[in-house]
Each structure stands twice: as structure tokens, then as C-alpha cells.
Amino acid sequence: MLDVGEECDGEALGDATCDSLGFGAGTLACTETCSLDTSSCSGAQEKYSAVGPQVNVPVEAVVGWEVCYQDTFGTAGVSVDMIVTECPKANLMLACRPTGADVFTVLAHAPREAVLQQTEPVLMPAATQANGAIWYFNDDWSWGFALEGEALTLNRCDGYNTNVETRLCWTTVLGTLRDGYRCGASTGLTDDSWERLVLQTD
């Protein structure tokens, strides 16, 4: 039986198949940690790619990427350095969604150096432009993105322009990821009903 936060459980794979994940053929399986195992899938697989923040993206459409960190907006105290270490590949994606949902509310990806480029802990930092988004990262302020060309105001995190869906912000304090704060147009998220994810690919 599928529980919240699981991609699969034993033979329960939801609606996922090798074909739906972009492979030509094969048999999809489930790992002991309840994530989809595509090792027996075969055929061409086109890696998911998009320019700029994307909204309402089906999880199964994000092929070629693996989750390297996942928690909820209610989690606090996780080392940012630990997350960076767990996600060493060349391209990183930040995403969020209601817990267990099969659609990402908003996501964006860029080369690792852009996603992790240090920005100043100030109200209007000089964000890093990459792949249609502006990125900010500081382990004692906040971490996130917005659509390239939009104004950015961080009162630690991004609580402005609350009608804009193409923004994501996670609060950081003294080297740790704290609870909160934004997934798309939803702000002030501080409980376990919403998830934060970092995905990676070569």
C-alpha cells in the first residue's frame, strides 16, 4: 500500500510504468526504500528539461532526475552543508508540493554552481541568473528562486508578490534549513503538509 511520501511500495507502483517514465520498454520495480527502480527499463529516455520556473509539473514527467534530499516545510535544524554534500551532481533542481502529491507545485533547475552561488543576506541581494530563473543561496538567510526579470525582496525569505506562482523560498538560519516558507503562491508554510525537495542529475 502506498503511504504518504512513497513513490511505490512492493508491487504497488501507482500508475507509473517504464513507458510513463519515458522508457521504451521494460518492467518497473520498487526499491526497499520505496522509490521507483528503473534499472530493468530499457529504451530511450529523454531527460526532463525546462527554461525558467515551471508550475504544476507531474512528478512522473521529471525523468532523468533523482531526489537527493526531501523533507517537509515543518522540518527544522537540517544542516545545509549536509544537503549540499548529499546532492553532488552537476545540475540541481529545487521543487515543492503538497506532501505526497503526484504533481510538483513549482520547480526550477540550473547548473549546480548557479543554484549554490552565495548571495548576500540582505533584503535585495544580487541574485544569480541561470536557465530562466534568478537564484539566491545563503545558509544564514534563505535559499530559492524566482522568474528571471522579476524584482526580488527577501525579508529573510520571499513573502512578497504572493499571487506569483513561479517562486520558491526556504528559510535558513546559522547553517541550517529551518521550517518554512514558500511554495509557489502559498506562503507561511510551517507544517508537514507541504514538502521540499532537491533533485539532481549529471
mmCIF file of C-alpha atoms in Angstrom:
data_model
loop_
_atom_site.group_PDB
_atom_site.id
_atom_site.type_symbol
_atom_site.label_atom_id
_atom_site.label_comp_id
_atom_site.label_asym_id
_atom_site.label_seq_id
_atom_site.Cartn_x
_atom_site.Cartn_y
_atom_site.Cartn_z
ATOM 1 C CA MET A 1 0.000 0.000 0.000
ATOM 2 C CA LEU A 2 1.293 3.446 -0.890
ATOM 3 C CA ASP A 3 1.824 5.735 2.096
ATOM 4 C CA VAL A 4 2.354 9.480 2.042
ATOM 5 C CA GLY A 5 5.780 10.359 0.632
ATOM 6 C CA GLU A 6 6.341 6.953 -1.034
ATOM 7 C CA GLU A 7 6.780 6.599 -4.790
ATOM 8 C CA CYS A 8 5.920 2.919 -4.521
ATOM 9 C CA ASP A 9 5.601 0.076 -2.004
ATOM 10 C CA GLY A 10 6.318 -3.502 -3.025
ATOM 11 C CA GLU A 11 4.164 -4.213 -6.066
ATOM 12 C CA ALA A 12 2.129 -1.030 -5.580
ATOM 13 C CA LEU A 13 3.541 1.317 -8.220
ATOM 14 C CA GLY A 14 0.647 3.736 -8.524
ATOM 15 C CA ASP A 15 0.101 4.448 -12.205
ATOM 16 C CA ALA A 16 3.817 4.501 -13.041
ATOM 17 C CA THR A 17 5.294 2.279 -15.742
ATOM 18 C CA CYS A 18 8.562 2.240 -17.655
ATOM 19 C CA ASP A 19 6.657 3.778 -20.574
ATOM 20 C CA SER A 20 5.157 6.605 -18.496
ATOM 21 C CA LEU A 21 8.643 7.455 -17.229
ATOM 22 C CA GLY A 22 9.975 7.912 -20.740
ATOM 23 C CA PHE A 23 11.477 4.474 -21.443
ATOM 24 C CA GLY A 24 10.577 2.342 -24.416
ATOM 25 C CA ALA A 25 10.032 -0.950 -22.598
ATOM 26 C CA GLY A 26 10.819 -2.977 -19.507
ATOM 27 C CA THR A 27 9.452 -3.756 -16.069
ATOM 28 C CA LEU A 28 9.315 -1.136 -13.352
ATOM 29 C CA ALA A 29 10.108 -2.208 -9.795
ATOM 30 C CA CYS A 30 10.268 -0.727 -6.297
ATOM 31 C CA THR A 31 13.321 -0.408 -4.047
ATOM 32 C CA GLU A 32 13.427 -1.267 -0.349
ATOM 33 C CA THR A 33 13.293 2.466 0.384
ATOM 34 C CA CYS A 34 10.001 2.795 -1.543
ATOM 35 C CA SER A 35 11.373 4.657 -4.562
ATOM 36 C CA LEU A 36 10.870 3.611 -8.178
ATOM 37 C CA ASP A 37 13.565 1.331 -9.628
ATOM 38 C CA THR A 38 14.039 1.836 -13.379
ATOM 39 C CA SER A 39 17.068 -0.455 -13.706
ATOM 40 C CA SER A 40 15.036 -3.011 -15.703
ATOM 41 C CA CYS A 41 13.554 -0.380 -18.000
ATOM 42 C CA SER A 42 15.054 -0.049 -21.461
ATOM 43 C CA GLY A 43 14.932 2.208 -24.485
ATOM 44 C CA ALA A 44 15.497 5.896 -24.938
ATOM 45 C CA GLN A 45 14.688 8.198 -22.063
ATOM 46 C CA GLU A 46 14.578 11.934 -22.616
ATOM 47 C CA LYS A 47 15.767 13.842 -19.570
ATOM 48 C CA TYR A 48 13.340 16.451 -18.265
ATOM 49 C CA SER A 49 14.444 19.982 -19.062
ATOM 50 C CA ALA A 50 12.689 23.346 -18.947
ATOM 51 C CA VAL A 51 13.702 27.001 -19.012
ATOM 52 C CA GLY A 52 12.591 29.051 -16.015
ATOM 53 C CA PRO A 53 10.365 28.097 -13.084
ATOM 54 C CA GLN A 54 7.604 25.642 -14.030
ATOM 55 C CA VAL A 55 4.278 25.153 -12.243
ATOM 56 C CA ASN A 56 2.085 22.063 -11.826
ATOM 57 C CA VAL A 57 4.571 19.563 -13.274
ATOM 58 C CA PRO A 58 3.634 15.856 -12.924
ATOM 59 C CA VAL A 59 6.248 14.027 -10.871
ATOM 60 C CA GLU A 60 6.497 11.249 -13.459
ATOM 61 C CA ALA A 61 7.361 13.824 -16.135
ATOM 62 C CA VAL A 62 10.605 14.719 -14.352
ATOM 63 C CA VAL A 63 12.552 11.837 -15.890
ATOM 64 C CA GLY A 64 16.308 11.532 -15.562
ATOM 65 C CA TRP A 65 16.399 13.288 -12.190
ATOM 66 C CA GLU A 66 16.806 11.678 -8.760
ATOM 67 C CA VAL A 67 15.702 13.006 -5.389
ATOM 68 C CA CYS A 68 18.779 13.621 -3.248
ATOM 69 C CA TYR A 69 17.052 15.459 -0.389
ATOM 70 C CA GLN A 70 13.439 15.544 0.790
ATOM 71 C CA ASP A 71 11.689 16.826 3.901
ATOM 72 C CA THR A 72 8.635 18.861 4.869
ATOM 73 C CA PHE A 73 8.210 22.567 5.482
ATOM 74 C CA GLY A 74 7.739 21.667 9.155
ATOM 75 C CA THR A 75 11.316 20.333 9.435
ATOM 76 C CA ALA A 76 13.967 22.466 11.123
ATOM 77 C CA GLY A 77 17.636 22.110 12.019
ATOM 78 C CA VAL A 78 18.930 20.190 8.991
ATOM 79 C CA SER A 79 22.487 21.151 8.017
ATOM 80 C CA VAL A 80 22.648 22.958 4.686
ATOM 81 C CA ASP A 81 26.176 21.576 4.185
ATOM 82 C CA MET A 82 24.769 18.056 4.603
ATOM 83 C CA ILE A 83 22.173 18.697 1.901
ATOM 84 C CA VAL A 84 24.836 20.069 -0.458
ATOM 85 C CA THR A 85 27.014 17.009 0.211
ATOM 86 C CA GLU A 86 24.108 14.638 -0.457
ATOM 87 C CA CYS A 87 23.470 16.346 -3.803
ATOM 88 C CA PRO A 88 26.866 16.401 -5.585
ATOM 89 C CA LYS A 89 25.816 16.162 -9.258
ATOM 90 C CA ALA A 90 26.299 18.848 -11.903
ATOM 91 C CA ASN A 91 22.679 20.034 -12.125
ATOM 92 C CA LEU A 92 20.281 20.712 -9.263
ATOM 93 C CA MET A 93 16.537 21.241 -9.116
ATOM 94 C CA LEU A 94 14.536 22.773 -6.256
ATOM 95 C CA ALA A 95 10.905 21.698 -6.044
ATOM 96 C CA CYS A 96 7.963 21.679 -3.659
ATOM 97 C CA ARG A 97 4.488 20.186 -3.466
ATOM 98 C CA PRO A 98 1.735 19.183 -1.053
ATOM 99 C CA THR A 99 3.049 16.142 0.812
ATOM 100 C CA GLY A 100 2.753 13.009 -1.311
ATOM 101 C CA ALA A 101 1.229 14.813 -4.297
ATOM 102 C CA ASP A 102 1.891 13.463 -7.790
ATOM 103 C CA VAL A 103 2.420 16.999 -9.128
ATOM 104 C CA PHE A 104 5.169 19.465 -8.222
ATOM 105 C CA THR A 105 3.603 22.846 -7.441
ATOM 106 C CA VAL A 106 6.679 24.672 -8.709
ATOM 107 C CA LEU A 107 10.217 23.681 -9.704
ATOM 108 C CA ALA A 108 13.268 25.090 -11.433
ATOM 109 C CA HIS A 109 16.684 23.732 -12.305
ATOM 110 C CA ALA A 110 20.091 25.093 -13.246
ATOM 111 C CA PRO A 111 23.767 24.141 -13.110
ATOM 112 C CA ARG A 112 24.927 23.394 -9.595
ATOM 113 C CA GLU A 113 27.218 26.418 -9.373
ATOM 114 C CA ALA A 114 24.289 28.751 -10.050
ATOM 115 C CA VAL A 115 21.897 27.118 -7.584
ATOM 116 C CA LEU A 116 24.574 27.233 -4.871
ATOM 117 C CA GLN A 117 26.141 30.605 -5.736
ATOM 118 C CA GLN A 118 26.461 32.561 -2.489
ATOM 119 C CA THR A 119 24.334 35.693 -2.260
ATOM 120 C CA GLU A 120 24.366 38.341 0.449
ATOM 121 C CA PRO A 121 21.958 38.064 3.410
ATOM 122 C CA VAL A 122 20.213 41.323 2.542
ATOM 123 C CA LEU A 123 16.752 42.495 1.553
ATOM 124 C CA MET A 124 17.581 42.821 -2.147
ATOM 125 C CA PRO A 125 20.512 40.511 -2.962
ATOM 126 C CA ALA A 126 22.262 40.372 -6.325
ATOM 127 C CA ALA A 127 20.764 37.062 -7.418
ATOM 128 C CA THR A 128 22.391 34.662 -9.887
ATOM 129 C CA GLN A 129 20.720 34.400 -13.298
ATOM 130 C CA ALA A 130 20.677 30.935 -14.841
ATOM 131 C CA ASN A 131 18.320 28.952 -17.062
ATOM 132 C CA GLY A 132 15.492 31.480 -16.986
ATOM 133 C CA ALA A 133 15.449 31.936 -13.204
ATOM 134 C CA ILE A 134 17.159 34.085 -10.596
ATOM 135 C CA TRP A 135 18.729 32.096 -7.761
ATOM 136 C CA TYR A 136 19.759 33.022 -4.249
ATOM 137 C CA PHE A 137 21.569 30.925 -1.658
ATOM 138 C CA ASN A 138 22.883 31.781 1.798
ATOM 139 C CA ASP A 139 22.947 29.361 4.744
ATOM 140 C CA ASP A 140 22.010 32.156 7.149
ATOM 141 C CA TRP A 141 19.230 33.862 5.209
ATOM 142 C CA SER A 142 17.338 31.877 2.564
ATOM 143 C CA TRP A 143 17.534 29.606 -0.481
ATOM 144 C CA GLY A 144 15.297 29.717 -3.532
ATOM 145 C CA PHE A 145 14.428 31.124 -6.928
ATOM 146 C CA ALA A 146 12.095 33.414 -8.866
ATOM 147 C CA LEU A 147 11.397 34.057 -12.515
ATOM 148 C CA GLU A 148 14.215 35.884 -14.287
ATOM 149 C CA GLY A 149 13.443 39.582 -14.648
ATOM 150 C CA GLU A 150 11.207 39.813 -11.580
ATOM 151 C CA ALA A 151 12.060 42.020 -8.606
ATOM 152 C CA LEU A 152 13.327 40.130 -5.579
ATOM 153 C CA THR A 153 12.771 41.209 -1.977
ATOM 154 C CA LEU A 154 13.854 38.880 0.818
ATOM 155 C CA ASN A 155 12.715 39.733 4.334
ATOM 156 C CA ARG A 156 14.902 36.752 5.143
ATOM 157 C CA CYS A 157 12.571 34.760 2.869
ATOM 158 C CA ASP A 158 10.379 35.749 -0.066
ATOM 159 C CA GLY A 159 6.951 36.688 1.242
ATOM 160 C CA TYR A 160 6.170 39.354 -1.327
ATOM 161 C CA ASN A 161 4.172 39.090 -4.566
ATOM 162 C CA THR A 162 2.048 36.353 -3.029
ATOM 163 C CA ASN A 163 -0.060 35.973 -6.168
ATOM 164 C CA VAL A 164 3.003 34.839 -8.162
ATOM 165 C CA GLU A 165 3.251 31.063 -8.616
ATOM 166 C CA THR A 166 6.799 30.897 -10.027
ATOM 167 C CA ARG A 167 8.655 31.405 -6.727
ATOM 168 C CA LEU A 168 10.127 29.123 -4.091
ATOM 169 C CA CYS A 169 11.865 30.072 -0.843
ATOM 170 C CA TRP A 170 13.279 28.073 2.075
ATOM 171 C CA THR A 171 14.422 29.808 5.255
ATOM 172 C CA THR A 172 17.958 29.159 6.548
ATOM 173 C CA VAL A 173 19.435 30.142 9.921
ATOM 174 C CA LEU A 174 23.029 29.688 11.112
ATOM 175 C CA GLY A 175 23.848 26.974 8.579
ATOM 176 C CA THR A 176 20.605 25.039 8.937
ATOM 177 C CA LEU A 177 17.432 24.703 6.926
ATOM 178 C CA ARG A 178 14.544 25.970 9.047
ATOM 179 C CA ASP A 179 10.810 25.408 8.817
ATOM 180 C CA GLY A 180 9.027 27.405 6.104
ATOM 181 C CA TYR A 181 8.400 29.277 3.936
ATOM 182 C CA ARG A 182 7.078 29.435 0.329
ATOM 183 C CA CYS A 183 5.895 27.084 -2.424
ATOM 184 C CA GLY A 184 4.527 28.943 -5.425
ATOM 185 C CA ALA A 185 1.831 31.372 -4.311
ATOM 186 C CA SER A 186 1.459 29.652 -0.922
ATOM 187 C CA THR A 187 3.464 31.374 1.823
ATOM 188 C CA GLY A 188 3.941 30.904 5.555
ATOM 189 C CA LEU A 189 4.175 27.121 5.213
ATOM 190 C CA THR A 190 5.485 25.728 8.502
ATOM 191 C CA ASP A 191 3.970 22.266 8.894
ATOM 192 C CA ASP A 192 4.275 18.777 7.405
ATOM 193 C CA SER A 193 1.514 19.163 4.825
ATOM 194 C CA TRP A 194 3.984 20.525 2.240
ATOM 195 C CA GLU A 195 7.265 19.020 1.022
ATOM 196 C CA ARG A 196 10.623 20.457 -0.053
ATOM 197 C CA LEU A 197 12.804 18.502 -2.468
ATOM 198 C CA VAL A 198 16.215 18.799 -4.089
ATOM 199 C CA LEU A 199 16.743 16.692 -7.207
ATOM 200 C CA GLN A 200 19.928 16.165 -9.186
ATOM 201 C CA THR A 201 21.266 14.878 -12.485
ATOM 202 C CA ASP A 202 24.556 14.798 -14.373
#
